[in-house]
Amino acid sequence: MTDPAGGAPGATADVEHTTTAGTAARATAGTAARATAGFRSRYGAEPAGCWAAPGRVNLIGEHTDYNDGYVLPFALPLHTVVAAAPRDDTGWTVWSELTGDPVEFGPAAADEPGLVTGWAAYVAGVVWALRDAGYAVPGARLAIASDVPLGSGLSSSAALEAAVLAALVDLGGLDLPSGEQPRLARRAENGYVGAPTGIMDQSAVIRCRAGHALFLDCRDDSVEHIPFNLDEARLTMLVIDSRAPHRHADGEYAARRRSCERAASTLGVPALRDVAVADLDDALRRLPDDETRRRMRHVVTENQRVLDTVVLLRARRVREIGSLLTDSHASMRDDFEITVPEIDTAVEAALAAGAVGARMTGGGFGGCVLALVDADRAETVAAAVRAAYAERGFTAPGTVTAIPTAGTTRLR
Ligand code: ADP
Ligand code: MG
């Protein structure tokens, strides 16, 4: 893998540098070739096909999902590819280039959440969710290759679920409407793996379109594809992997959810999505303590920032979203208190080096930073972030240049 924007050499999450649709397609072809070669060497046969699902990043709208609000993710040109072929019996063998030995399980293990553990639980979870919904899932052999870094907040888990789901649906000729696929993939993660995620990740990796961001209303799962053309605006989106160790992320996440629920119930609304920015001052007065007020203010203003971003993108005023991204970051840092020093350093360094806007993306306490930069300043900004990291003694960040890519597809 190349990393011209200069992530840490040899570090695990170095990601592909892709600036055009052509190079992105070549990168995916390389991933598919690895999955296919893995299939041949593990199983001594040809796969029946290859299915690719992308990673994703959220452009704006953080911690709005569980408040029935809005999010705006787009798919990245980094893919998880599954090469697969049916088995004669009802059983599943899965191998990933990242994990070594294959894992095998039958229907009894697939039907009992918790029996398949570790990374293969994401695969068993898809089989479980399909079978639980009444589908006759074909037995299959699967080989998986991926360029989506694991655990960096780019949703390698949803990419894995989506690629496996697409493979099983096609191999079995299952009549699963595409609109149902995100919910089913999410069930695999919630119900089998046991991770309480919202619907954003699976919706994004399955439903995104090239050149567009996905405007998702988390209240009713409705979506709209919003044009997001960076080239036209002569802009580049850097995704900077902060490499910050996740610190107490689960407990802090649960605490933020509780604050939001408390605020909504005090205000007598079903969810904070129902508080409009125009009513913010009144709502702030009605909450009992400063912390709950600040948590609520983040969610209410963040929802509005998503709506404002959508308006600007629809009008093709891409550059103007920069200040919304930066405002979103300040809100996460000061009101929601979910950033960490590495993340704030990356945002500050990017802005000081001329980024049009920058923010942490994802749930917080680590993960990635987005920096919207003039195309001819991408390297300067990336170098400035690296220098700021070096000065503070942080593990060097990884960088990928993102272009909005299509969701899950069959490659061959
Ligand atoms: P994220 O989705 O942000 O990357 P998660 O913690 O939700 O982080 O999911 C990461 C987990 O998903 C990994 O620890 C691993 O169990 C599983 N996983 C994702 N992609 C792969 C892959 N290609 N091969 C094996 N396991 C994978
Ligand atoms: Mg995940």
Coordinates of C-alpha atoms and ligand atoms in Angstrom, one line a residue:
M1 CA 0.0 0.0 0.0
T2 CA 1.2 3.5 -0.7
D3 CA 0.6 6.4 1.6
P4 CA 1.9 9.5 -0.1
A5 CA 0.2 11.7 2.4
G6 CA 2.6 10.1 4.8
G7 CA 1.1 7.9 7.6
A8 CA 3.4 5.9 9.8
P9 CA 5.4 3.5 7.7
G10 CA 4.6 0.0 8.6
A11 CA 1.8 0.9 10.9
T12 CA -1.2 -1.4 10.8
A13 CA -3.9 1.1 9.7
D14 CA -2.1 2.6 6.7
V15 CA -4.7 3.1 4.1
E16 CA -4.8 3.4 0.4
H17 CA -4.2 6.8 -1.2
T18 CA -6.8 7.2 -3.9
T19 CA -7.5 10.4 -5.7
T20 CA -9.5 9.3 -8.7
A21 CA -12.2 6.8 -9.4
G22 CA -9.7 5.0 -11.7
T23 CA -7.2 4.4 -8.9
A24 CA -10.0 3.4 -6.5
A25 CA -11.2 0.8 -8.9
R26 CA -7.7 -0.6 -9.3
A27 CA -7.3 -0.8 -5.6
T28 CA -10.6 -2.7 -5.3
A29 CA -9.4 -5.0 -8.0
G30 CA -6.3 -5.7 -6.0
T31 CA -8.4 -6.5 -2.9
A32 CA -10.6 -8.8 -5.0
A33 CA -7.5 -10.6 -6.3
R34 CA -6.3 -11.2 -2.8
A35 CA -9.7 -12.6 -1.8
T36 CA -9.8 -14.8 -4.8
A37 CA -6.2 -16.1 -4.3
G38 CA -7.0 -16.8 -0.7
F39 CA -10.1 -18.7 -1.7
R40 CA -8.1 -20.8 -4.2
S41 CA -5.4 -21.7 -1.8
R42 CA -7.7 -22.4 1.2
Y43 CA -10.3 -24.3 -0.6
G44 CA -8.6 -25.6 -3.8
A45 CA -11.4 -24.4 -6.0
E46 CA -12.7 -21.3 -7.8
P47 CA -15.1 -18.9 -6.1
A48 CA -18.5 -18.4 -7.7
G49 CA -18.1 -14.7 -7.3
C50 CA -16.7 -11.7 -5.4
W51 CA -18.7 -9.1 -3.5
A52 CA -17.3 -5.8 -2.3
A53 CA -18.5 -3.5 0.5
P54 CA -16.8 -0.1 1.3
G55 CA -15.8 1.5 4.5
R56 CA -17.6 4.7 5.4
V57 CA -17.0 8.0 7.1
N58 CA -19.6 10.4 8.6
L59 CA -19.3 13.8 7.0
I60 CA -21.3 15.5 9.8
G61 CA -23.9 14.5 12.4
E62 CA -22.3 13.0 15.4
H63 CA -24.2 11.3 18.3
T64 CA -27.4 12.4 16.5
D65 CA -28.4 8.9 15.4
Y66 CA -29.7 7.7 18.8
N67 CA -31.5 11.0 19.2
D68 CA -33.6 10.2 16.2
G69 CA -31.7 12.8 14.2
Y70 CA -29.7 13.2 11.0
V71 CA -26.4 11.8 9.7
L72 CA -24.6 12.3 6.4
P73 CA -22.1 9.5 5.8
F74 CA -20.3 8.7 2.5
A75 CA -18.6 5.5 1.4
L76 CA -14.8 5.4 1.1
P77 CA -12.8 3.8 -1.7
L78 CA -11.5 1.1 0.7
H79 CA -13.2 -2.2 0.5
T80 CA -13.8 -5.5 2.1
V81 CA -14.1 -8.2 -0.5
V82 CA -15.7 -11.6 0.0
A83 CA -14.9 -14.4 -2.5
A84 CA -17.5 -17.1 -2.1
A85 CA -18.9 -20.3 -3.4
P86 CA -21.8 -22.6 -2.2
R87 CA -21.1 -25.7 -0.2
D88 CA -23.1 -28.9 -0.7
D89 CA -24.3 -29.0 2.9
T90 CA -25.7 -26.4 5.3
G91 CA -22.5 -25.2 6.9
W92 CA -20.1 -22.2 6.6
T93 CA -16.3 -21.9 6.4
V94 CA -14.8 -18.5 6.7
W95 CA -11.3 -17.3 6.3
S96 CA -9.9 -13.8 6.5
E97 CA -6.4 -12.8 5.4
L98 CA -6.2 -10.8 8.6
T99 CA -6.9 -13.7 11.0
G100 CA -5.2 -16.8 9.6
D101 CA -7.0 -20.1 10.3
P102 CA -10.5 -20.6 8.9
V103 CA -13.5 -20.9 11.2
E104 CA -16.2 -23.4 10.5
F105 CA -19.7 -23.5 12.0
G106 CA -23.0 -25.2 11.3
P107 CA -26.6 -24.2 11.7
A108 CA -26.7 -25.0 15.4
A109 CA -23.9 -22.5 16.2
A110 CA -25.4 -20.0 13.8
D111 CA -28.8 -20.2 15.4
E112 CA -27.5 -19.4 18.9
P113 CA -26.0 -16.0 19.4
G114 CA -22.7 -16.2 21.3
L115 CA -21.7 -19.7 20.1
V116 CA -19.4 -18.3 17.3
T117 CA -17.1 -15.7 18.9
G118 CA -14.4 -13.4 17.7
W119 CA -14.3 -11.9 14.2
A120 CA -16.3 -14.8 12.7
A121 CA -19.3 -13.8 14.9
Y122 CA -19.9 -11.0 12.3
V123 CA -20.2 -13.7 9.6
A124 CA -22.3 -16.0 11.8
G125 CA -24.4 -13.1 12.8
V126 CA -25.4 -12.5 9.2
V127 CA -26.3 -16.2 8.8
W128 CA -28.3 -16.0 12.0
A129 CA -30.2 -12.8 11.0
L130 CA -31.1 -14.3 7.7
R131 CA -32.2 -17.6 9.1
D132 CA -34.1 -15.9 11.9
A133 CA -36.0 -13.9 9.2
G134 CA -37.0 -17.2 7.5
Y135 CA -34.5 -17.3 4.7
A136 CA -33.0 -20.6 3.5
V137 CA -29.3 -19.5 3.7
P138 CA -27.0 -21.6 1.5
G139 CA -24.0 -23.3 3.0
A140 CA -20.9 -21.5 1.7
R141 CA -17.1 -21.1 1.7
L142 CA -15.9 -17.6 2.1
A143 CA -12.5 -15.9 1.8
I144 CA -12.2 -12.3 2.9
A145 CA -9.6 -9.6 2.1
S146 CA -10.0 -6.0 3.3
D147 CA -8.4 -2.6 3.0
V148 CA -10.7 -1.0 5.6
P149 CA -8.6 -0.5 8.7
L150 CA -10.1 -2.4 11.7
G151 CA -11.4 -0.5 14.7
S152 CA -10.5 3.0 13.3
G153 CA -14.1 4.0 13.1
L154 CA -14.3 3.5 9.3
S155 CA -16.8 0.7 9.8
S156 CA -14.9 -2.4 8.9
S157 CA -17.6 -4.3 10.8
A158 CA -20.4 -3.1 8.6
A159 CA -18.3 -3.7 5.5
L160 CA -17.7 -7.3 6.5
E161 CA -21.4 -7.8 7.3
A162 CA -22.6 -6.2 4.1
A163 CA -20.2 -8.1 1.8
V164 CA -21.1 -11.4 3.4
L165 CA -24.8 -10.6 3.3
A166 CA -24.6 -9.7 -0.4
A167 CA -22.7 -13.0 -1.2
L168 CA -25.2 -15.2 0.7
V169 CA -28.2 -13.4 -0.8
D170 CA -26.8 -13.9 -4.4
L171 CA -25.6 -17.5 -3.9
G172 CA -28.9 -18.5 -2.4
G173 CA -31.0 -16.5 -4.8
L174 CA -32.7 -15.1 -1.7
D175 CA -35.6 -12.7 -2.2
L176 CA -34.4 -10.0 0.2
P177 CA -35.3 -6.5 -0.9
S178 CA -32.2 -4.3 -1.0
G179 CA -34.0 -1.8 1.3
E180 CA -34.2 -4.5 4.0
Q181 CA -30.5 -5.3 3.8
P182 CA -29.2 -2.5 6.2
R183 CA -31.6 -3.5 8.9
L184 CA -30.7 -7.2 8.6
A185 CA -26.9 -6.5 8.7
R186 CA -27.5 -4.3 11.7
R187 CA -29.3 -7.2 13.4
A188 CA -26.3 -9.3 12.9
E189 CA -24.1 -6.8 14.8
N190 CA -26.7 -6.0 17.5
G191 CA -28.2 -9.4 18.1
Y192 CA -25.4 -11.9 17.4
V193 CA -22.1 -9.9 18.0
G194 CA -23.7 -7.9 20.8
A195 CA -22.6 -4.5 19.7
P196 CA -25.3 -1.9 20.2
T197 CA -24.8 0.1 17.0
G198 CA -27.3 2.3 15.2
I199 CA -28.4 2.0 11.5
M200 CA -25.9 4.5 10.0
D201 CA -23.0 2.2 9.3
Q202 CA -25.0 -0.5 7.5
S203 CA -27.1 2.0 5.6
A204 CA -24.0 3.8 4.4
V205 CA -22.0 0.8 3.3
I206 CA -25.0 -0.7 1.5
R207 CA -26.8 2.3 0.1
C208 CA -24.2 5.0 -0.7
R209 CA -23.8 6.1 -4.3
A210 CA -20.6 7.3 -6.0
G211 CA -20.2 11.1 -5.9
H212 CA -22.9 11.4 -3.2
A213 CA -23.3 11.5 0.6
L214 CA -26.2 9.7 2.1
F215 CA -28.6 11.9 4.0
L216 CA -30.2 9.5 6.5
D217 CA -33.0 10.3 8.9
C218 CA -32.5 8.0 11.8
R219 CA -36.1 8.4 12.9
D220 CA -37.6 6.5 10.0
D221 CA -34.4 5.3 8.1
S222 CA -35.4 7.3 5.0
V223 CA -32.5 8.4 2.8
E224 CA -31.7 10.9 0.1
H225 CA -28.6 10.9 -2.0
I226 CA -26.9 14.3 -1.9
P227 CA -24.4 15.3 -4.6
F228 CA -20.9 15.6 -3.0
N229 CA -18.5 16.4 -5.8
L230 CA -15.1 17.4 -4.3
D231 CA -13.2 17.5 -7.7
E232 CA -15.6 20.0 -9.1
A233 CA -14.9 22.3 -6.1
R234 CA -11.1 21.6 -6.4
L235 CA -11.2 20.3 -2.9
T236 CA -9.8 17.1 -1.3
M237 CA -11.1 15.4 1.8
L238 CA -8.4 14.0 4.0
V239 CA -9.3 11.2 6.5
I240 CA -6.7 11.3 9.2
D241 CA -6.5 8.2 11.4
S242 CA -5.6 9.7 14.8
R243 CA -4.2 6.4 16.1
A244 CA -5.3 7.5 19.5
P245 CA -6.0 4.5 21.8
H246 CA -9.7 4.3 22.6
R247 CA -10.0 5.4 26.2
H248 CA -13.1 4.3 28.1
A249 CA -15.1 4.8 24.9
D250 CA -17.9 2.3 25.8
G251 CA -18.7 3.8 29.3
E252 CA -18.5 7.4 28.0
Y253 CA -20.8 6.5 25.1
A254 CA -23.4 5.1 27.4
A255 CA -23.1 8.1 29.7
R256 CA -23.7 10.5 26.7
R257 CA -26.8 8.4 25.7
R258 CA -28.1 8.7 29.2
S259 CA -27.7 12.4 29.3
C260 CA -29.6 12.8 26.1
E261 CA -32.4 10.6 27.3
R262 CA -32.6 12.6 30.5
A263 CA -32.7 15.8 28.6
A264 CA -35.5 14.6 26.3
S265 CA -37.6 13.3 29.1
T266 CA -37.2 16.5 31.1
L267 CA -38.3 18.5 28.1
G268 CA -41.1 16.1 27.4
V269 CA -40.2 15.2 23.9
P270 CA -39.7 11.7 22.4
A271 CA -36.1 12.5 21.4
L272 CA -33.8 15.5 21.2
R273 CA -34.4 15.6 17.5
D274 CA -37.7 17.2 18.4
V275 CA -36.0 20.3 19.9
A276 CA -35.5 22.9 17.2
V277 CA -32.6 25.4 17.2
A278 CA -35.1 28.2 17.5
D279 CA -36.3 26.7 20.8
L280 CA -32.8 26.1 22.2
D281 CA -32.7 29.0 24.7
D282 CA -36.0 28.0 26.2
A283 CA -34.9 24.3 26.4
L284 CA -31.6 25.3 28.0
R285 CA -33.5 27.1 30.8
R286 CA -35.6 24.1 31.5
L287 CA -32.7 21.7 32.1
P288 CA -31.4 21.2 35.6
D289 CA -27.6 21.2 35.3
D290 CA -24.8 22.6 33.1
E291 CA -23.6 19.2 31.8
T292 CA -27.0 18.1 30.6
R293 CA -27.5 21.5 29.0
R294 CA -24.3 21.2 27.0
R295 CA -25.0 17.7 25.9
M296 CA -28.4 18.8 24.6
R297 CA -27.0 21.8 22.9
H298 CA -24.5 19.7 21.0
V299 CA -27.2 17.4 19.7
V300 CA -29.6 20.2 18.7
T301 CA -27.0 22.3 17.0
E302 CA -25.4 19.3 15.3
N303 CA -28.7 18.2 13.8
Q304 CA -29.1 21.7 12.4
R305 CA -25.5 21.6 11.0
V306 CA -26.4 18.4 9.1
L307 CA -29.4 20.2 7.6
D308 CA -27.4 23.2 6.7
T309 CA -24.7 21.0 5.1
V310 CA -27.3 19.3 3.0
V311 CA -28.6 22.7 1.8
L312 CA -25.1 23.8 0.8
L313 CA -24.3 20.5 -1.0
R314 CA -27.6 20.5 -2.9
A315 CA -26.6 24.0 -4.1
R316 CA -23.1 22.7 -4.9
R317 CA -21.5 25.2 -2.5
V318 CA -19.1 22.5 -1.2
R319 CA -16.5 24.9 0.1
E320 CA -18.9 26.6 2.5
I321 CA -19.5 23.4 4.5
G322 CA -16.0 23.9 5.9
S323 CA -17.1 26.2 8.7
L324 CA -19.9 23.8 9.7
L325 CA -17.4 21.0 10.0
T326 CA -15.2 23.1 12.3
D327 CA -18.2 24.3 14.3
S328 CA -19.2 20.6 14.7
H329 CA -15.7 19.9 16.1
A330 CA -15.9 22.7 18.6
S331 CA -19.3 21.4 19.8
M332 CA -18.0 17.9 20.2
R333 CA -14.9 19.2 22.1
D334 CA -16.6 21.7 24.4
D335 CA -20.2 20.6 24.8
F336 CA -20.2 16.9 24.2
E337 CA -16.7 16.4 25.5
I338 CA -15.8 13.4 23.4
T339 CA -12.5 14.5 21.8
V340 CA -9.0 13.6 23.0
P341 CA -5.7 15.4 22.7
E342 CA -4.6 13.6 19.5
I343 CA -7.8 14.4 17.8
D344 CA -7.8 18.1 18.8
T345 CA -4.2 18.4 17.7
A346 CA -4.9 17.0 14.3
V347 CA -7.9 19.4 13.8
E348 CA -6.0 22.4 15.1
A349 CA -2.9 21.6 12.9
A350 CA -5.0 21.1 9.8
L351 CA -6.9 24.4 10.3
A352 CA -3.6 26.3 11.0
A353 CA -2.2 24.9 7.8
G354 CA -5.1 26.2 5.8
A355 CA -7.8 23.5 5.9
V356 CA -11.2 24.9 4.9
G357 CA -12.8 22.9 7.8
A358 CA -11.9 20.0 10.0
R359 CA -13.6 17.8 12.6
M360 CA -13.4 14.6 14.4
T361 CA -15.7 12.0 12.8
G362 CA -17.2 9.0 14.6
G363 CA -18.2 8.4 18.2
G364 CA -15.2 9.9 19.8
F365 CA -12.3 9.1 22.2
G366 CA -10.2 8.3 19.2
G367 CA -10.9 7.4 15.6
C368 CA -10.5 9.7 12.6
V369 CA -10.4 13.4 11.7
L370 CA -11.8 14.8 8.5
A371 CA -10.1 17.8 6.9
L372 CA -11.5 19.5 3.9
V373 CA -8.6 21.1 2.1
D374 CA -7.8 22.8 -1.2
A375 CA -6.7 20.1 -3.6
D376 CA -3.3 21.6 -4.0
R377 CA -2.7 21.9 -0.3
A378 CA -3.5 18.3 0.7
E379 CA 0.1 17.3 1.2
T380 CA 1.0 20.6 3.1
V381 CA -1.9 20.0 5.5
A382 CA -1.1 16.3 6.0
A383 CA 2.6 17.3 6.7
A384 CA 1.5 19.9 9.2
V385 CA -0.6 17.3 11.1
R386 CA 2.4 14.9 11.1
A387 CA 4.7 17.6 12.4
A388 CA 2.3 18.6 15.2
Y389 CA 2.0 14.9 16.2
A390 CA 5.8 14.5 16.2
E391 CA 6.2 17.6 18.4
R392 CA 3.8 16.1 21.0
G393 CA 5.2 12.6 20.8
F394 CA 2.0 11.0 19.5
T395 CA 2.1 7.9 17.3
A396 CA 2.2 9.1 13.7
P397 CA -1.2 9.4 12.1
G398 CA -2.3 7.6 8.9
T399 CA -3.9 9.5 6.1
V400 CA -6.2 8.6 3.2
T401 CA -7.7 10.8 0.6
A402 CA -11.4 10.0 0.3
I403 CA -13.7 10.2 -2.6
P404 CA -17.4 9.4 -2.2
T405 CA -17.8 5.9 -3.5
A406 CA -20.6 3.4 -4.3
G407 CA -22.0 1.0 -1.7
T408 CA -21.9 -2.8 -1.8
T409 CA -21.6 -4.3 -5.2
R410 CA -21.0 -7.6 -6.9
L411 CA -17.6 -7.5 -8.7
R412 CA -17.9 -10.7 -10.7
Ligands
ADP1 P1 -14.9 -0.6 13.0 O1 -16.2 -1.0 12.5 O2 -14.9 0.9 13.3 O3 -13.7 -0.9 12.1 P2 -15.5 -2.4 15.1 O4 -14.9 -2.6 16.4 O5 -16.9 -2.1 14.9 O6 -14.6 -1.3 14.4 O7 -15.2 -3.7 14.1 C1 -14.0 -4.2 14.0 C2 -14.0 -5.8 14.1 O8 -14.7 -6.3 13.0 C3 -12.7 -6.4 14.1 O9 -12.1 -6.4 15.4 C4 -13.0 -7.8 13.6 O10 -13.5 -8.6 14.6 C5 -14.1 -7.5 12.6 N1 -13.6 -7.4 11.2 C6 -13.8 -6.4 10.4 N2 -13.3 -6.6 9.2 C7 -12.6 -7.8 9.2 C8 -11.9 -8.6 8.3 N3 -11.6 -8.1 7.1 N4 -11.4 -9.7 8.7 C9 -11.6 -10.2 10.0 N5 -12.3 -9.5 10.9 C10 -12.8 -8.3 10.5
MG2 MG -18.0 -1.1 13.5

